[in-house]
PDB file of C-alpha atoms in Angstrom:
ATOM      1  CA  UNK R   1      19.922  -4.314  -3.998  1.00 68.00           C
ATOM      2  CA  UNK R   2      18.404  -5.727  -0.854  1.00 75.00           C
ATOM      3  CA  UNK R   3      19.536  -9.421  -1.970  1.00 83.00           C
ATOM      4  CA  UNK R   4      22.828  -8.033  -2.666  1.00 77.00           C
ATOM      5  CA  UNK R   5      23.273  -6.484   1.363  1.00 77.00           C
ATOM      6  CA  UNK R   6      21.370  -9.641   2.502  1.00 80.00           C
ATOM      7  CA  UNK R   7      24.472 -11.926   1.079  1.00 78.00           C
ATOM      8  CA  UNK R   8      27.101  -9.490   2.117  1.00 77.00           C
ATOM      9  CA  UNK R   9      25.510  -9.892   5.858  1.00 74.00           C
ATOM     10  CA  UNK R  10      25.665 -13.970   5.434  1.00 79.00           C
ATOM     11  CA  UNK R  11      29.169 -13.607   4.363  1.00 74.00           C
ATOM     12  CA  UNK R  12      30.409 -11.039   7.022  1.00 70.00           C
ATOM     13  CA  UNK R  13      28.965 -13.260   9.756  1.00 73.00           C
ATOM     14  CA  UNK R  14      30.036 -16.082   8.670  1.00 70.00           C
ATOM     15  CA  UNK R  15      33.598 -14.565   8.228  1.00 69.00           C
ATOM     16  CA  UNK R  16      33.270 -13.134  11.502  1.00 65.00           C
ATOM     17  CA  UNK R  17      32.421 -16.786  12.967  1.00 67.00           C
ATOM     18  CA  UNK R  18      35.736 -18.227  11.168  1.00 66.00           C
ATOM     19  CA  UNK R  19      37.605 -15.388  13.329  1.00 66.00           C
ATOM     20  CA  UNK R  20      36.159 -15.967  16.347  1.00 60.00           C
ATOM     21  CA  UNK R  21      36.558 -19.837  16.111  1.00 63.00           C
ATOM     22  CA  UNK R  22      40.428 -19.480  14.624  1.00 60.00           C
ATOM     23  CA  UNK R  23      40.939 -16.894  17.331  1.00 54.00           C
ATOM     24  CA  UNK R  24      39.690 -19.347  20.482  1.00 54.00           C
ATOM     25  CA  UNK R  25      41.275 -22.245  19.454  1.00 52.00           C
ATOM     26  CA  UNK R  26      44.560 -20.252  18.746  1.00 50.00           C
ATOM     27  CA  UNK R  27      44.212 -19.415  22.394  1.00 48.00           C
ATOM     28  CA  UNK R  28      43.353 -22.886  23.509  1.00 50.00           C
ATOM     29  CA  UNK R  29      46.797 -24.370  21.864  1.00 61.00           C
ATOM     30  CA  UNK R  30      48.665 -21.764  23.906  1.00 66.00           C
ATOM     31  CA  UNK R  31      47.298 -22.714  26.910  1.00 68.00           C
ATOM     32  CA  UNK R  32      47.908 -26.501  26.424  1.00 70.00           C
ATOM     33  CA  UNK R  33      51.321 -25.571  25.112  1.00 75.00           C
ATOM     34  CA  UNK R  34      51.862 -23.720  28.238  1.00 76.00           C
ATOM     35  CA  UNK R  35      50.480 -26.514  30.766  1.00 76.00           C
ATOM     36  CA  UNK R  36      52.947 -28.891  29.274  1.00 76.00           C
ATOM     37  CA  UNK R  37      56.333 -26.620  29.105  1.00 80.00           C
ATOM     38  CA  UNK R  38      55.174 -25.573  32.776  1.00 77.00           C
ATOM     39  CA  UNK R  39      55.248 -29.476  33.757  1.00 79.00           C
ATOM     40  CA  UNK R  40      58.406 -30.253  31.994  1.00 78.00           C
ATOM     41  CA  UNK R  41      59.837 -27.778  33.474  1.00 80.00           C
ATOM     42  CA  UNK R  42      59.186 -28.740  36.702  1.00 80.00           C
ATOM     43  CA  UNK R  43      59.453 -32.280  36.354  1.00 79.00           C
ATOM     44  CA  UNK R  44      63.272 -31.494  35.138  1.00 80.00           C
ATOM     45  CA  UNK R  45      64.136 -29.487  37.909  1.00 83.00           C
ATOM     46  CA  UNK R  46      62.794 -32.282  40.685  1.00 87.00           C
ATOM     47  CA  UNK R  47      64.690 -34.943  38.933  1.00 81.00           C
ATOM     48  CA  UNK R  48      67.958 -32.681  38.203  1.00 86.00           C
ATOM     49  CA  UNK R  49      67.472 -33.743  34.585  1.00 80.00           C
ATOM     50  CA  UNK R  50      70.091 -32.863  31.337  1.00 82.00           C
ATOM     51  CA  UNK R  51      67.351 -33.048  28.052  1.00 82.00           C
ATOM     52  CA  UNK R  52      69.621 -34.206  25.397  1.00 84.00           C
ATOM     53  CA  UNK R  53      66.723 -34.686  22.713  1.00 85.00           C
ATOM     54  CA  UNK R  54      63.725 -33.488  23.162  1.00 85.00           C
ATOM     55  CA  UNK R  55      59.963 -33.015  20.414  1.00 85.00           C
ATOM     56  CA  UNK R  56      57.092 -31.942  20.774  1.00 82.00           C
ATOM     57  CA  UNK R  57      53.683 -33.584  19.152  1.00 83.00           C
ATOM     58  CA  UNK R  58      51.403 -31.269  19.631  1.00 80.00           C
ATOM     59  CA  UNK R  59      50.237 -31.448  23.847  1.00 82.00           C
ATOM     60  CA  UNK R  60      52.503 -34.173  23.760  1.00 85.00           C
ATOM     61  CA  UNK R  61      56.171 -33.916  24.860  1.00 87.00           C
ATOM     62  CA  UNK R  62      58.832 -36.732  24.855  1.00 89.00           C
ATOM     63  CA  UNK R  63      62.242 -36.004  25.954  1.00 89.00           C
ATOM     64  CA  UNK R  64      65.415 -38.054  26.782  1.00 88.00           C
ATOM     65  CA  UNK R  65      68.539 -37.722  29.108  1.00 86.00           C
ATOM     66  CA  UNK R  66      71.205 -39.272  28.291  1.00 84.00           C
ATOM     67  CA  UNK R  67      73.842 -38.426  31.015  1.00 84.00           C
ATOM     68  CA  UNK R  68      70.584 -40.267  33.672  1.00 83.00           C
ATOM     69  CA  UNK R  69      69.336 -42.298  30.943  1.00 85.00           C
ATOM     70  CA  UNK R  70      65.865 -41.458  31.952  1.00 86.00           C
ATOM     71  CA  UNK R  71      63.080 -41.273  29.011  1.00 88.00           C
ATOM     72  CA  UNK R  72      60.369 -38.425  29.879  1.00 88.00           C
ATOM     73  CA  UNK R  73      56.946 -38.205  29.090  1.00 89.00           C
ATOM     74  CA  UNK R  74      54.371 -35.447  29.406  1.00 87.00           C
ATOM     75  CA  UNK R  75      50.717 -35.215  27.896  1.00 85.00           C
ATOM     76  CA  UNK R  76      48.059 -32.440  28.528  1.00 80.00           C
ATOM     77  CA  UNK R  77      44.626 -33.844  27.889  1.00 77.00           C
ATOM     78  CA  UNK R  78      41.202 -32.954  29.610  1.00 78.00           C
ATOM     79  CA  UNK R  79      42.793 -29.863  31.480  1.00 77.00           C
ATOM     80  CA  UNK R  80      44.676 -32.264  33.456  1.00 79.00           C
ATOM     81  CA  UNK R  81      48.828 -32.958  32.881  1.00 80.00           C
ATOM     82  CA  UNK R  82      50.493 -36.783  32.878  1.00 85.00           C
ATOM     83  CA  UNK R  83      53.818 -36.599  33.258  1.00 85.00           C
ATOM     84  CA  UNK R  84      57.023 -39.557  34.093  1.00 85.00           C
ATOM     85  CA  UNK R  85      60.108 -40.129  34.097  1.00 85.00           C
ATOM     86  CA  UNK R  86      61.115 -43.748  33.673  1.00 85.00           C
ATOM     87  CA  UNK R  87      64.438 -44.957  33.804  1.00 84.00           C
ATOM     88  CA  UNK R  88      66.192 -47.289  30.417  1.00 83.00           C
ATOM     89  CA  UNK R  89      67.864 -49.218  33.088  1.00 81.00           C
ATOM     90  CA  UNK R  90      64.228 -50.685  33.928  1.00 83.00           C
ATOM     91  CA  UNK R  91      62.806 -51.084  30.568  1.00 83.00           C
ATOM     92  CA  UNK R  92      61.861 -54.158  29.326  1.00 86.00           C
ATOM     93  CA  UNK R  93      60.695 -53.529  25.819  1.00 86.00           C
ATOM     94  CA  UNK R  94      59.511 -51.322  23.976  1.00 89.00           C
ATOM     95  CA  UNK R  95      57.333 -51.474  20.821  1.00 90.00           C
ATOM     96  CA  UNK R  96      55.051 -49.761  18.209  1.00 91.00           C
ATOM     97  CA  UNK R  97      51.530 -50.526  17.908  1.00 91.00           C
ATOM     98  CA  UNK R  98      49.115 -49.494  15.429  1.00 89.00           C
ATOM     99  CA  UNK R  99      45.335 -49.928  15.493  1.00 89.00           C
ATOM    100  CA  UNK R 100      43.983 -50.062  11.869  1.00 87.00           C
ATOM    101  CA  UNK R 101      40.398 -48.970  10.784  1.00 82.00           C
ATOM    102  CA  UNK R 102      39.233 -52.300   9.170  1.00 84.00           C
ATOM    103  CA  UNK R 103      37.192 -50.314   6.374  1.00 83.00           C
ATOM    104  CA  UNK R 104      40.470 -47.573   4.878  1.00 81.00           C
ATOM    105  CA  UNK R 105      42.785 -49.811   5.995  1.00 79.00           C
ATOM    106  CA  UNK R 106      44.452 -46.269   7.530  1.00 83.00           C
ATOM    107  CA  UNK R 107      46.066 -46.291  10.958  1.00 84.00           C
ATOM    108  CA  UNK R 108      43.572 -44.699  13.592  1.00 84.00           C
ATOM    109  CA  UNK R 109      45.821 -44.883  16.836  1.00 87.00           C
ATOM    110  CA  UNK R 110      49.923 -45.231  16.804  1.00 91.00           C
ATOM    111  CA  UNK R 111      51.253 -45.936  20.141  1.00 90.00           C
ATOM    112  CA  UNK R 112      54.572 -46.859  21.953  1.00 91.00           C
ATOM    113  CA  UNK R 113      54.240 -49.408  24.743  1.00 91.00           C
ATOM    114  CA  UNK R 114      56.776 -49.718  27.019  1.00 89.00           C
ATOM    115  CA  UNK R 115      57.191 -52.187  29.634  1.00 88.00           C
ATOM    116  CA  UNK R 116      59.116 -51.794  32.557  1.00 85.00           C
ATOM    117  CA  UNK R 117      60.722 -54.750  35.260  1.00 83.00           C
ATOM    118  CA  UNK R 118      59.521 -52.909  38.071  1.00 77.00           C
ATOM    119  CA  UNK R 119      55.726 -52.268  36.742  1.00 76.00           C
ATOM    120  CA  UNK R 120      53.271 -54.895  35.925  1.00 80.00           C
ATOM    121  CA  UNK R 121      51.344 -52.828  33.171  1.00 87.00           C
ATOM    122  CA  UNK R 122      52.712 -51.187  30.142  1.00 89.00           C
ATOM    123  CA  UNK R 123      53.084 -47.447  29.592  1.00 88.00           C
ATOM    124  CA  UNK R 124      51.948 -46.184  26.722  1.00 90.00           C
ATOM    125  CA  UNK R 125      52.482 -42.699  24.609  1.00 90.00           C
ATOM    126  CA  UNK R 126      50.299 -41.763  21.891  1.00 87.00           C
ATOM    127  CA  UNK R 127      52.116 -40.555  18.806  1.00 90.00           C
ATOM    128  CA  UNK R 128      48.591 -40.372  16.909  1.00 89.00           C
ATOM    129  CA  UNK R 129      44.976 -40.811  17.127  1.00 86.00           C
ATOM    130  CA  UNK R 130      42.820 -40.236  14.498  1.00 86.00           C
ATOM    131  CA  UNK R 131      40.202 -38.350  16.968  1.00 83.00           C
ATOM    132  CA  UNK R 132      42.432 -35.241  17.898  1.00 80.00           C
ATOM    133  CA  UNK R 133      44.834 -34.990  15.257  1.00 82.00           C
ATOM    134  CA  UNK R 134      44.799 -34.493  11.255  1.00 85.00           C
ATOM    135  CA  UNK R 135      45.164 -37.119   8.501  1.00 86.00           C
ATOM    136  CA  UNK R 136      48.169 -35.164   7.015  1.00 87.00           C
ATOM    137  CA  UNK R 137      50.654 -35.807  10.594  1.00 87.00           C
ATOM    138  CA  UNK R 138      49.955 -39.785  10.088  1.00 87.00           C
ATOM    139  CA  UNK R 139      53.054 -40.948   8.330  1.00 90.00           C
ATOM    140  CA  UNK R 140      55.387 -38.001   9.946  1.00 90.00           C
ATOM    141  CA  UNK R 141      54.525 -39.407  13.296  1.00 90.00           C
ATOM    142  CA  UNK R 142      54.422 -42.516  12.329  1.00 90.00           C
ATOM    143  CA  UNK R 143      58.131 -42.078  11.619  1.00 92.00           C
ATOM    144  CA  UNK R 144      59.127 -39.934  14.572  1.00 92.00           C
ATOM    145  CA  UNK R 145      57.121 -42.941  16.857  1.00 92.00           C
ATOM    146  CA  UNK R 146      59.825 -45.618  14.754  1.00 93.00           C
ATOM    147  CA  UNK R 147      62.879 -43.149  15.559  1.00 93.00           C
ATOM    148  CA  UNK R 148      61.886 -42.576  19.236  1.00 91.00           C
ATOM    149  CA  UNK R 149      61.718 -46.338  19.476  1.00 92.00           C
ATOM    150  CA  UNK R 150      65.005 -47.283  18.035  1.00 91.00           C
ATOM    151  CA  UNK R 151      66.371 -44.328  19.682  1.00 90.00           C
ATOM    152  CA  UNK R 152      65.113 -45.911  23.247  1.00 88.00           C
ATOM    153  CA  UNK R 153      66.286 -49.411  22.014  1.00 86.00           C
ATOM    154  CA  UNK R 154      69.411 -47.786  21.621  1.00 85.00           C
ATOM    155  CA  UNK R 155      70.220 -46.340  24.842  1.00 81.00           C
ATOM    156  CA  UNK R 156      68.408 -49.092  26.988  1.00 76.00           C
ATOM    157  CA  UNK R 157      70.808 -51.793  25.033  1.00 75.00           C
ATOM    158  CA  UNK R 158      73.364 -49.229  26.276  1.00 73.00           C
ATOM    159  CA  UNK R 159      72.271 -49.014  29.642  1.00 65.00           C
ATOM    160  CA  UNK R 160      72.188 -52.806  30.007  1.00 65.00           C
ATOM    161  CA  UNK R 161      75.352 -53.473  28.339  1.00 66.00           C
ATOM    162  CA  UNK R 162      77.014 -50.940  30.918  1.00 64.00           C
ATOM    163  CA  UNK R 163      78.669 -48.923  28.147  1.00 56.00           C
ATOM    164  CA  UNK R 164      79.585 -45.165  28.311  1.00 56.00           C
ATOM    165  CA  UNK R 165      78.918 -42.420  24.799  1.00 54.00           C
ATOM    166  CA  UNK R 166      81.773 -40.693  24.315  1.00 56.00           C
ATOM    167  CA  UNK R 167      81.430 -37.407  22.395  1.00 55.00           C
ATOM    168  CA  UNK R 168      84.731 -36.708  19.959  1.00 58.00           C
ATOM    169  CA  UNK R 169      84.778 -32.960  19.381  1.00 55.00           C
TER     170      UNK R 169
END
């Protein structure tokens, strides 16, 4: 009987623990979240920017505007927010880079560098690191990091070239 209670306790605390951690971390996403949407926000008012794509990875944003063909980029990490906006009319290059763990042969870091005319060092965005985020968002960011870059290719060729979109309803 008393072994029977004793278990029951081990399991209600430890249930109890699960809660509490689920519960703080739930609370620690939405605060992240809200750091980021707070800077993006701002950051589009100051430059009087039109998002015409925008995702979210995590406390990660990256956005574009096509009518200023500007490429935004916001990341909460440490308490503290990074944000730019960089204009396609100054970019250089941009490329993926992956960082492979030499034992699993499995990507630990997947990053876009971008480098500008105007700026001696790149600018990187972190799509994934291994240390922060799970083994299961790998190959979907891997993918989203190969669409952003063709998708920046895409309007910087644009930009350069001097052409104009235009939209057929």
């Amino acid at each position: 009987m008393y072994t029977f209670l004793i278990v029951i306790l081990i399991l209600l605390s430890f249930l109890l623990y699960l809660g509490f951690r689920a519960l703080f971390e739930n609370k620690h996403d939405r605060k992240n979240a809200f750091a980021v949407k707070f800077a993006l926000d701002g950051l589009i008012r100051r430059n009087r920017l039109s998002i015409s794509e925008i995702d979210t990875l995590g406390n990660k944003v990256i956005a574009l505007d096509r009518k200023n063909n500007k490429l935004i980029l916001v990341e909460h990490r440490n308490n503290v927010t990074w944000e730019k906006c960089l204009s396609l009319g100054q970019l250089e290059s941009c490329k993926i880079k992956k960082e492979m763990d030499p034992l699993t042969g499995c990507a630990q870091i997947v990053i876009m560098e971008l480098n500008f005319n105007s700026i001696e060092e790149p600018i990187y965005f972190t799509f994934y690191d291994k240390s922060s985020d799970r083994i299961h968002e790998l190959r979907p960011r891997i993918r989203k990091a190969n669409y952003w870059k063709n998708k920046i290719q895409h309007h910087m060729n644009r930009v350069k070239s001097g052409h104009r979109l235009e939209y057929v309803l």
